Structures are given as structure tokens and as C-alpha cells.
Coordinates of C-alpha atoms in Angstrom, one line a residue:
Chain B
M404 CA -17.8 46.9 73.1
T405 CA -17.4 46.3 69.5
F406 CA -14.5 44.4 67.5
L407 CA -15.6 45.2 63.9
G408 CA -15.0 48.5 62.3
R409 CA -14.1 49.9 59.0
D410 CA -11.7 52.5 60.0
P411 CA -7.8 51.6 59.8
I412 CA -6.3 49.9 62.9
D413 CA -4.6 52.0 65.4
I414 CA -1.9 49.7 67.1
A415 CA -0.9 52.0 69.6
D416 CA -4.5 52.6 70.8
L417 CA -4.8 49.0 71.1
A418 CA -1.7 49.0 73.1
A419 CA -2.9 51.6 75.2
R420 CA -6.2 49.7 75.9
V421 CA -4.5 46.8 77.5
S422 CA -1.9 49.0 79.6
D423 CA -2.0 48.0 83.2
P424 CA 0.6 49.1 86.1
G425 CA 0.7 45.5 87.2
H426 CA 1.5 44.1 83.8
G427 CA 5.3 43.9 82.1
G428 CA 4.6 41.9 79.1
T429 CA 2.4 43.1 76.2
A430 CA 2.3 40.8 72.8
I431 CA 0.8 42.1 69.9
F432 CA -0.4 40.4 66.6
V433 CA -1.0 42.3 63.7
G434 CA -2.3 40.7 60.2
T435 CA -1.8 42.4 57.2
V436 CA -3.1 42.2 53.7
R437 CA 0.0 40.6 51.6
R438 CA 0.7 40.5 47.9
S439 CA 1.9 36.5 48.0
P440 CA 4.7 35.8 45.4
D441 CA 2.7 32.5 44.5
D442 CA -0.8 33.8 44.1
G443 CA -0.9 36.5 41.6
P444 CA -1.2 40.2 42.0
V445 CA -3.5 41.0 44.8
V446 CA -4.0 44.5 45.1
A447 CA -6.6 44.6 47.8
I448 CA -9.0 42.4 49.7
D449 CA -12.8 43.1 50.6
Y450 CA -13.7 41.6 54.1
S451 CA -17.3 40.8 55.2
G452 CA -18.6 39.3 58.1
Y453 CA -21.6 37.6 59.9
E454 CA -21.2 40.6 61.9
E455 CA -23.6 39.8 64.8
M456 CA -22.2 36.4 65.2
A457 CA -18.6 37.4 64.7
E458 CA -19.0 40.0 67.6
S459 CA -20.5 37.0 69.8
E460 CA -17.6 34.7 69.0
L461 CA -15.2 37.2 69.9
V462 CA -16.9 38.1 73.1
Q463 CA -16.5 34.2 73.7
I464 CA -12.8 34.1 72.6
L465 CA -11.9 37.0 74.9
G466 CA -13.8 35.3 77.8
Q467 CA -12.2 32.1 77.4
T468 CA -8.6 33.9 77.1
Q469 CA -9.5 35.7 80.5
E470 CA -10.6 32.2 81.9
R471 CA -7.1 30.6 80.7
W472 CA -4.7 33.4 81.7
P473 CA -6.7 35.1 84.7
G474 CA -6.1 38.9 84.7
A475 CA -4.8 39.0 81.2
R476 CA -6.3 42.1 79.3
V477 CA -7.0 41.8 75.7
A478 CA -8.1 44.0 73.0
L479 CA -8.9 43.3 69.5
Q480 CA -9.9 45.1 66.3
H481 CA -10.9 43.5 62.9
R482 CA -11.3 45.7 60.1
L483 CA -14.0 45.2 57.2
G484 CA -14.4 46.5 54.0
R485 CA -11.8 47.0 51.5
I486 CA -8.1 46.8 52.9
V487 CA -5.2 47.6 50.5
V488 CA -2.0 45.4 50.4
G489 CA 0.2 46.4 53.2
E490 CA -2.6 47.7 55.5
A491 CA -3.7 45.7 58.7
S492 CA -6.9 43.7 58.6
V493 CA -6.8 42.6 62.4
A494 CA -4.9 43.3 65.5
V495 CA -4.8 41.6 68.9
A496 CA -3.0 42.9 72.1
V497 CA -2.9 41.2 75.2
S498 CA -1.1 42.3 78.3
T499 CA -0.2 40.3 81.5
P500 CA 2.1 40.5 84.3
H501 CA 4.9 38.3 82.7
R502 CA 5.7 37.9 79.2
A503 CA 5.4 34.2 78.5
Q504 CA 1.7 34.4 79.0
A505 CA 1.2 37.5 76.8
F506 CA 2.7 35.7 73.9
E507 CA 0.6 32.4 74.6
A508 CA -2.6 34.4 75.1
C509 CA -2.0 36.6 72.0
R510 CA -1.5 33.5 69.8
Y511 CA -4.4 31.8 71.2
V512 CA -6.8 34.5 70.4
V513 CA -5.5 34.7 66.9
E514 CA -5.9 31.2 66.4
E515 CA -9.3 30.9 67.8
L516 CA -10.2 33.9 65.7
K517 CA -9.2 32.0 62.5
K518 CA -11.1 28.9 63.5
R519 CA -14.4 30.4 64.7
V520 CA -15.1 33.9 63.5
P521 CA -17.3 34.2 60.3
I522 CA -15.5 36.6 58.3
W523 CA -14.7 36.0 54.5
K524 CA -12.3 37.6 52.2
K525 CA -12.7 38.4 48.7
E526 CA -9.3 39.2 46.7
L527 CA -9.1 42.0 44.0
M528 CA -6.7 41.3 41.5
E529 CA -4.6 43.6 39.5
D530 CA -6.5 43.0 36.5
G531 CA -9.9 43.7 38.1
Q532 CA -10.9 40.0 38.7
T533 CA -12.1 38.9 42.1
R534 CA -11.5 35.4 43.8
W535 CA -12.8 34.2 47.3
S536 CA -10.1 33.3 49.4
D537 CA -11.4 30.3 51.2
D538 CA -8.8 27.9 50.3
G539 CA -6.6 28.5 53.4
D540 CA -5.5 32.1 54.5
R541 CA -3.6 33.8 52.0
E542 CA -2.3 36.6 53.6
E543 CA -0.9 34.9 56.4
A544 CA -1.4 31.2 56.9
A545 CA -0.5 29.2 59.9
K546 CA 2.6 27.5 58.0
Chain J
M1219 CA -50.7 16.7 62.0
E1220 CA -47.2 17.9 62.2
A1221 CA -46.3 21.6 62.7
I1222 CA -44.6 23.5 60.2
I1223 CA -42.2 26.0 60.8
Q1224 CA -40.7 28.8 58.8
I1225 CA -36.7 28.8 59.2
R1226 CA -34.9 31.8 57.6
C1227 CA -31.4 31.0 56.3
S1228 CA -28.7 33.9 56.1
L1229 CA -26.2 33.5 53.4
F1230 CA -22.8 35.0 53.4
A1231 CA -20.0 35.6 50.9
R1232 CA -19.7 33.1 48.3
Y1233 CA -23.0 31.5 49.3
A1234 CA -24.7 34.8 48.7
E1235 CA -23.1 35.4 45.4
L1236 CA -24.0 31.9 44.3
A1237 CA -27.5 32.6 45.2
G1238 CA -27.8 36.1 44.3
C1239 CA -29.4 36.7 47.5
D1240 CA -28.8 37.0 51.1
S1241 CA -31.4 35.0 52.9
I1242 CA -33.7 32.0 51.9
T1243 CA -36.8 31.1 54.0
V1244 CA -38.0 27.5 54.1
D1245 CA -40.7 25.3 55.6
V1246 CA -39.6 22.5 57.7
P1247 CA -41.4 20.2 60.1
E1248 CA -40.8 21.4 63.9
G1249 CA -38.2 19.7 65.4
A1250 CA -36.5 19.1 62.1
T1251 CA -32.5 18.8 62.1
V1252 CA -30.3 21.5 60.7
E1253 CA -29.3 19.0 58.2
A1254 CA -32.9 18.7 56.9
A1255 CA -33.2 22.3 56.7
V1256 CA -29.9 22.7 54.9
A1257 CA -31.3 20.1 52.6
A1258 CA -34.4 22.2 52.0
V1259 CA -32.2 25.3 51.4
R1260 CA -30.3 23.8 48.9
E1261 CA -33.3 22.5 46.8
R1262 CA -34.8 26.1 47.1
M1263 CA -31.6 28.2 46.6
P1264 CA -30.4 29.2 43.2
N1265 CA -27.5 27.3 42.3
G1266 CA -27.9 25.2 45.4
E1267 CA -26.5 22.1 44.1
Q1268 CA -23.1 23.8 44.3
L1269 CA -23.1 24.0 48.0
P1270 CA -20.8 21.7 49.8
D1271 CA -22.4 18.4 51.0
R1272 CA -22.2 19.7 54.6
P1273 CA -21.5 23.4 54.7
M1274 CA -20.7 25.0 58.2
V1275 CA -23.8 26.2 59.7
A1276 CA -24.8 28.5 62.6
V1277 CA -27.9 28.6 64.6
N1278 CA -28.5 31.6 66.6
L1279 CA -25.3 32.9 66.2
E1280 CA -23.4 30.0 67.4
H1281 CA -21.8 27.3 65.5
A1282 CA -24.0 24.1 65.1
M1283 CA -23.9 20.5 64.3
P1284 CA -25.8 18.9 61.7
G1285 CA -27.8 17.2 64.3
T1286 CA -29.2 20.1 66.1
K1287 CA -32.9 20.6 66.0
L1288 CA -34.6 23.6 64.9
R1289 CA -37.8 25.5 66.4
Q1290 CA -39.9 28.4 65.2
G1291 CA -37.8 31.5 65.5
D1292 CA -34.3 30.0 65.2
E1293 CA -32.0 31.7 62.9
L1294 CA -30.0 29.7 60.4
A1295 CA -26.9 30.7 58.4
L1296 CA -24.7 28.9 55.9
L1297 CA -21.0 29.7 56.4
P1298 CA -18.7 29.3 53.8
P1299 CA -15.3 28.2 55.0
L1300 CA -13.9 31.0 57.1
A1301 CA -11.1 33.2 56.4
G1302 CA -10.8 36.1 58.9
G1303 CA -7.6 37.6 60.1
Chain U
M839 CA 21.5 51.6 63.1
T840 CA 20.8 52.1 66.8
F841 CA 18.5 50.3 69.2
L842 CA 19.2 52.1 72.1
G843 CA 17.6 55.5 73.0
R844 CA 16.1 57.7 75.5
D845 CA 13.1 58.8 73.8
P846 CA 9.6 57.1 74.4
I847 CA 9.0 54.0 72.4
D848 CA 6.7 54.5 69.2
I849 CA 5.1 51.2 68.5
A850 CA 3.2 52.3 65.6
D851 CA 6.5 53.5 64.1
L852 CA 8.2 50.2 65.0
A853 CA 5.6 48.3 63.1
A854 CA 5.8 50.6 60.3
R855 CA 9.5 49.7 60.1
V856 CA 9.0 46.0 59.5
S857 CA 5.9 46.5 57.3
D858 CA 6.5 44.5 53.8
P859 CA 3.9 43.9 51.2
G860 CA 4.8 40.2 51.1
H861 CA 4.6 39.7 54.8
G862 CA 1.0 38.9 56.4
G863 CA 2.0 38.4 60.0
T864 CA 3.5 41.1 62.6
A865 CA 4.2 40.0 66.0
I866 CA 5.3 42.8 68.5
F867 CA 6.3 42.6 72.2
V868 CA 6.3 45.7 74.5
G869 CA 8.0 45.4 78.1
T870 CA 6.3 47.7 80.3
V871 CA 8.0 48.8 83.9
R872 CA 5.3 47.4 86.1
R873 CA 4.4 47.8 89.8
S874 CA 4.6 44.3 91.4
P875 CA 2.3 43.3 94.0
D876 CA 4.9 41.4 95.8
D877 CA 7.9 43.6 95.5
G878 CA 6.8 46.8 97.2
P879 CA 5.9 50.4 95.6
V880 CA 8.4 50.8 92.6
V881 CA 7.6 54.2 90.7
A882 CA 10.1 54.0 88.1
I883 CA 13.4 52.2 86.8
D884 CA 16.7 53.7 85.7
Y885 CA 17.8 51.8 82.8
S886 CA 21.6 51.9 82.1
G887 CA 23.7 49.7 79.8
Y888 CA 27.2 49.0 78.5
E889 CA 25.9 50.6 75.2
E890 CA 28.6 49.7 72.8
M891 CA 28.4 46.1 73.9
A892 CA 24.6 46.1 73.9
E893 CA 24.2 47.6 70.4
S894 CA 26.8 44.6 69.4
E895 CA 24.8 42.2 70.8
L896 CA 21.7 43.2 69.3
V897 CA 23.0 43.5 66.0
Q898 CA 24.1 39.7 66.5
I899 CA 20.5 38.7 67.8
L900 CA 18.8 40.1 64.7
G901 CA 21.4 38.5 62.4
Q902 CA 20.8 35.3 64.2
T903 CA 17.1 35.8 64.0
Q904 CA 17.3 36.5 59.9
E905 CA 19.5 33.4 59.7
R906 CA 16.7 31.3 61.4
W907 CA 13.5 32.9 60.1
P908 CA 14.9 34.0 56.4
G909 CA 13.3 37.2 55.2
A910 CA 11.9 38.0 58.7
R911 CA 12.1 41.9 59.1
V912 CA 12.9 42.8 62.7
A913 CA 12.9 46.3 64.4
L914 CA 13.8 46.7 68.2
Q915 CA 14.1 49.5 70.5
H916 CA 15.3 49.7 73.9
R917 CA 14.8 52.6 76.3
L918 CA 17.6 53.9 78.5
G919 CA 17.4 56.3 81.3
R920 CA 14.3 56.6 83.9
I921 CA 11.2 55.2 82.9
V922 CA 7.8 55.3 85.2
V923 CA 5.5 52.5 85.7
G924 CA 3.3 51.9 82.8
E925 CA 5.7 53.0 80.5
A926 CA 7.4 50.9 77.8
S927 CA 11.2 49.9 78.3
V928 CA 11.5 47.6 75.2
A929 CA 9.7 46.8 72.1
V930 CA 10.6 44.3 69.2
A931 CA 8.5 43.9 66.0
V932 CA 9.0 41.1 63.5
S933 CA 7.1 40.7 60.4
T934 CA 7.2 37.2 58.4
P935 CA 5.0 36.1 55.4
H936 CA 2.9 33.7 58.0
R937 CA 1.9 34.4 61.7
A938 CA 3.4 31.2 63.4
Q939 CA 6.9 32.6 62.4
A940 CA 6.3 36.1 63.2
F941 CA 5.3 34.9 66.9
E942 CA 8.3 32.5 67.2
A943 CA 11.0 35.0 66.1
C944 CA 9.7 37.6 68.1
R945 CA 9.8 35.7 71.0
Y946 CA 13.1 34.6 70.1
V947 CA 14.5 38.0 70.0
V948 CA 12.9 39.0 73.6
E949 CA 14.5 35.7 75.2
E950 CA 18.0 36.5 73.8
L951 CA 17.9 40.1 74.6
K952 CA 17.0 39.0 78.2
K953 CA 20.1 36.6 78.3
R954 CA 22.6 38.3 76.3
V955 CA 22.1 42.2 76.2
P956 CA 24.2 43.8 79.0
I957 CA 21.5 46.3 80.4
W958 CA 20.6 46.9 83.8
K959 CA 17.9 48.4 86.2
K960 CA 18.1 50.2 89.3
E961 CA 14.5 50.2 90.9
L962 CA 13.2 53.6 92.6
M963 CA 11.0 52.9 95.4
E964 CA 8.2 55.3 96.5
D965 CA 10.0 56.3 99.5
G966 CA 13.0 57.2 97.5
Q967 CA 15.0 54.1 98.2
T968 CA 17.0 52.7 95.5
R969 CA 17.6 48.8 94.5
W970 CA 19.6 47.2 91.9
S971 CA 17.0 44.7 90.1
D972 CA 19.3 41.9 89.3
D973 CA 17.5 38.9 91.3
G974 CA 15.4 38.2 88.1
D975 CA 13.2 40.3 86.0
R976 CA 10.8 41.9 88.4
E977 CA 8.9 43.7 85.6
E978 CA 8.3 41.0 83.5
A979 CA 10.2 37.6 84.4
A980 CA 9.7 34.4 82.3
K981 CA 7.4 32.7 84.4
Chain Z
M205 CA 61.3 38.3 81.0
E206 CA 57.5 38.3 80.8
A207 CA 55.9 41.0 79.2
I208 CA 53.4 43.1 81.3
I209 CA 50.4 44.3 79.7
Q210 CA 47.8 47.0 80.9
I211 CA 44.0 46.0 80.7
R212 CA 41.2 48.5 81.3
C213 CA 38.4 46.8 83.0
S214 CA 35.1 48.7 82.8
L215 CA 32.6 48.6 85.6
F216 CA 28.8 48.9 85.3
A217 CA 25.6 49.3 87.3
R218 CA 26.0 47.7 90.9
Y219 CA 29.7 47.0 90.4
A220 CA 30.4 50.7 89.3
E221 CA 28.6 51.6 92.5
L222 CA 30.2 49.4 94.9
A223 CA 33.8 50.6 93.4
G224 CA 32.7 54.3 93.3
C225 CA 34.2 54.4 89.6
D226 CA 33.8 53.1 86.0
S227 CA 37.0 51.7 85.3
I228 CA 40.1 50.2 86.7
T229 CA 43.3 49.4 84.8
V230 CA 45.3 46.2 86.1
D231 CA 48.7 45.0 85.1
V232 CA 48.7 41.4 84.1
P233 CA 51.3 39.4 82.3
E234 CA 51.1 39.0 78.7
G235 CA 48.5 36.0 77.8
A236 CA 47.0 36.1 81.2
T237 CA 43.5 34.9 81.4
V238 CA 40.3 36.6 82.0
E239 CA 40.2 34.9 85.4
A240 CA 43.6 36.2 86.3
A241 CA 42.7 39.6 85.4
V242 CA 39.4 39.6 87.2
A243 CA 41.4 38.4 90.5
A244 CA 43.7 41.2 89.8
V245 CA 40.6 43.8 89.4
R246 CA 39.3 42.2 92.5
E247 CA 42.1 43.0 94.5
R248 CA 42.6 46.5 93.2
M249 CA 39.0 47.8 93.2
P250 CA 37.3 49.3 96.4
N251 CA 35.3 46.8 97.8
G252 CA 36.4 44.4 95.3
E253 CA 35.7 41.3 97.7
Q254 CA 32.0 41.9 97.4
L255 CA 32.2 40.8 93.9
P256 CA 31.0 37.2 93.1
D257 CA 33.3 34.6 92.3
R258 CA 32.9 34.5 89.1
P259 CA 31.3 37.6 87.6
M260 CA 30.2 37.6 84.0
V261 CA 32.8 39.1 81.7
A262 CA 33.1 40.7 78.5
V263 CA 36.0 41.2 76.2
N264 CA 36.2 43.4 73.5
L265 CA 32.2 43.8 73.6
E266 CA 31.7 40.0 73.5
H267 CA 30.8 37.8 76.5
A268 CA 34.0 36.0 77.3
M269 CA 34.9 32.8 79.1
P270 CA 37.1 32.7 82.4
G271 CA 40.0 30.8 80.2
T272 CA 40.1 33.4 77.5
K273 CA 43.6 34.9 77.2
L274 CA 44.3 38.5 76.9
R275 CA 46.6 40.7 74.9
Q276 CA 47.4 44.3 75.0
G277 CA 44.5 46.8 74.3
D278 CA 41.8 44.0 74.9
E279 CA 38.8 45.6 76.7
L280 CA 37.7 43.9 79.7
A281 CA 34.2 44.5 81.4
L282 CA 32.6 43.3 84.6
L283 CA 28.8 42.7 83.9
P284 CA 26.6 42.5 86.8
P285 CA 23.6 39.9 86.3
L286 CA 21.6 41.3 83.3
A287 CA 18.4 42.7 83.6
G288 CA 17.3 44.3 80.1
G289 CA 13.8 44.0 78.8

């Protein structure tokens, strides 16, 4: 199973992958490259990763999610390479029998991903300059 | 006499850019800590003085502490602050 | 604007409707008709509503969401008619600049919808029997 | 003499099934409360005795309290327990 890829993220496919006749709630998070009003004119972000380790961390996160919410079905895709403003860089879908758990488990996966998975972003500005984005999550910080 | 081991250290993102390369191999005594190996990498790597005091580190694809001991064949990696998602 | 319809729910379309270059996080909830292990063999649910009032309540809920999370973009679709096990009955998508608000606002919309919007479910069982489902949310209760 | 108004009460889902119809019109005094109108509906509607004591009610597309006063033209609706989503 591979969580990283270069192709655009297909949300409907991700939702379909967690579909289960016993599950009534699916929560999906989609992270998108954004043009922040305070940080200058970002046009795209180049995503790179320590791919082997990122896959391994993601396997662990999904395992821990299933321990914590037994029976939860989780699908995740993180895109690498150049992603322009407005396109999705990551999507997480979680289905559970009831909706509260789907929201909680989906949030958990996203927070763990941010904390643990070795992926980096280099911002490309309108004027051709680049900037490593490691002073917080520009395109969708926690607060 | 103390055995010497080779530790290959991968560099990513801003650290790879800083060094101008993707990996550095350093010689350390067997059982050296991550901290000691990082010090050796810092010394050897171009612009190594610009690394943070305690960069985030992985050993064999797992996040690791400065006190972790290294053996021949371990894969070290220096991880810039994470920014996935 | 209309939130109710008989066509299958298109999650990708819903996500596209809240897309915004300044928004980095989109949370989506999809409620699906489920076959509950404890409640017998449901094969489908007939959804009906007090449609005018449901639309009006949904307009209010979306307005309140935008008051509480200014700038949030919200899209919602609730399907009526016969929906078979495994298919979506409702989907809510919310995008905000940062992810925490997207999760919170999406959850808020779903909870308010459950509390206030006049929609009802009639379960169709394998043996042809029917049953009004108003003793709690069979296919995806809060707990 | 007290003015009498006609209030049309819509029925949905299990209540419509119970009554075998979608709406019932009742005569109540002008300014009658929702509660009084519901009592009139209960009396007039087939199987009305099976309605709960205080069914959920909407007036003019808004959730309403039993004490809400009604005027000519108001649209009443009895709402079975909600089950959307």
C-alpha cells in the first residue's frame, strides 16, 4: 500500500475506499495549497519527502488509528511534487459506524501526520523566488 | 582498540540544499550516540555550522533521540522541521 | 440555492464548491445508509422531508456557521427518496483558512442538521417490512 | 363575538401515515396558541389519539413553542421526531 504519489488526489475514490455497509459516517479532510494573505504571493509549493520513512510513519499512524477506533476504515493520500494554489496536497478519509468517531479519527490522523511524517514544502513565489516553509504550516496551520 | 563504524546520513529539503548533497558518510566509534554522529556530520558537511543545535533525527526510518546508540549499518537522517499536509 | 435533491451526492463537486485559494483546509462529512448489526436487515431507507422548511432551516444553519467562522465556505446536499445501503444520504463540506476551524464548522453543521432539519426516514427491511426510524439515528447516531 | 380563524396543519412522515392524509384544517379562536390548535388537530385527525402529548411543531417554517399565538394564514405543521442525515 502506498500513501504517497504524484497524481492529483481523487476525493471520491478515497471516500469509496473506506465505504462499508456497516459504516454510517465518513469524515474527510482535504489540505489544499493556499495563497495566504499575509505571506506574499505563493503560486505553488514543491513537496518532497523522506519517502520510505513517510510511508512507514503513515502505516504506523493508520495502525494506531485502528487500535484507537476499532473497525475504522482509513484511506490517505499525500501528493508530492509541484502543487499549485487551490489544489489538494493531502486527503484523509475515515469511516466508522457513527459520525463522532469518524470526525475524531480523521482529525487524529491529520494531526499525527503533521507531527511525524517527514515531508517538506518549498514555496514558489510569483517573482520566481523560493522559500522553505518550515516556520509553521503556511497553507493550513492548526490555529 | 575501539571499532570504527561508517554511518551514512541522509539529508533532506533545506539541509540537502545547504550541504549541496543528499548524504554524508561519517566514521564514528561503534556504539556512538546519535548526538555524536550528528556532531561528526556537522563538522564534515558543507555549511554544517548552519544546522540547528539539535536537528530532528531518524534512525532506520524511525524518529530517534540524541542518546540512541548506533551500530554498523544504521541509516541516519537529519530531518528539517516537518511541514507535511 | 437548494440543498435537497434526489440525485446521488457528488462529493468531489461539493468539495469543488467550497474551494478557495485562501483556504487550506476542507472538512467533509458524508452520511451513508448503513446496515446496522443490531437492528435487522435494512436494505434501503426512504427519506422524506418538509422540504420548504428544511431548506429554510439549512439556510439558517449555514448563516450561523458563517457568523461563527467568518469566511468559512459551506456546501451541503441532502438526498431525498430511496437510498440503498452504502449510498450517501447527506454530505457537508466546509473550507476555512486553517484546518481546525474546518473540522469544527463541519461538525457544527452536521449536528445542527440532525437537531433542526425536518427530514424523516422510513427503513425498508429485507422482508419487505417498513419501519419509521425515529428512535434515534440508526445509520449514524451520535454515539 | 370571538373571531374564528382557519389553521391548516400539515402532517409528515409517520403522522401523515397515521392520519392517512397530509393536512388537516381546524377552526380555532383568533390568537389561539399552538397548543390549542394541536389539541383541535388531535381531535379531528384519524388516530389523533396516537399523537404524542406534545408533538414538535412548526409555524410558518420555523420551530415553534406550544405558547406561540396563531393568526389567520399561519401554517402549522406537526413534525415527527427528526431523523435527517
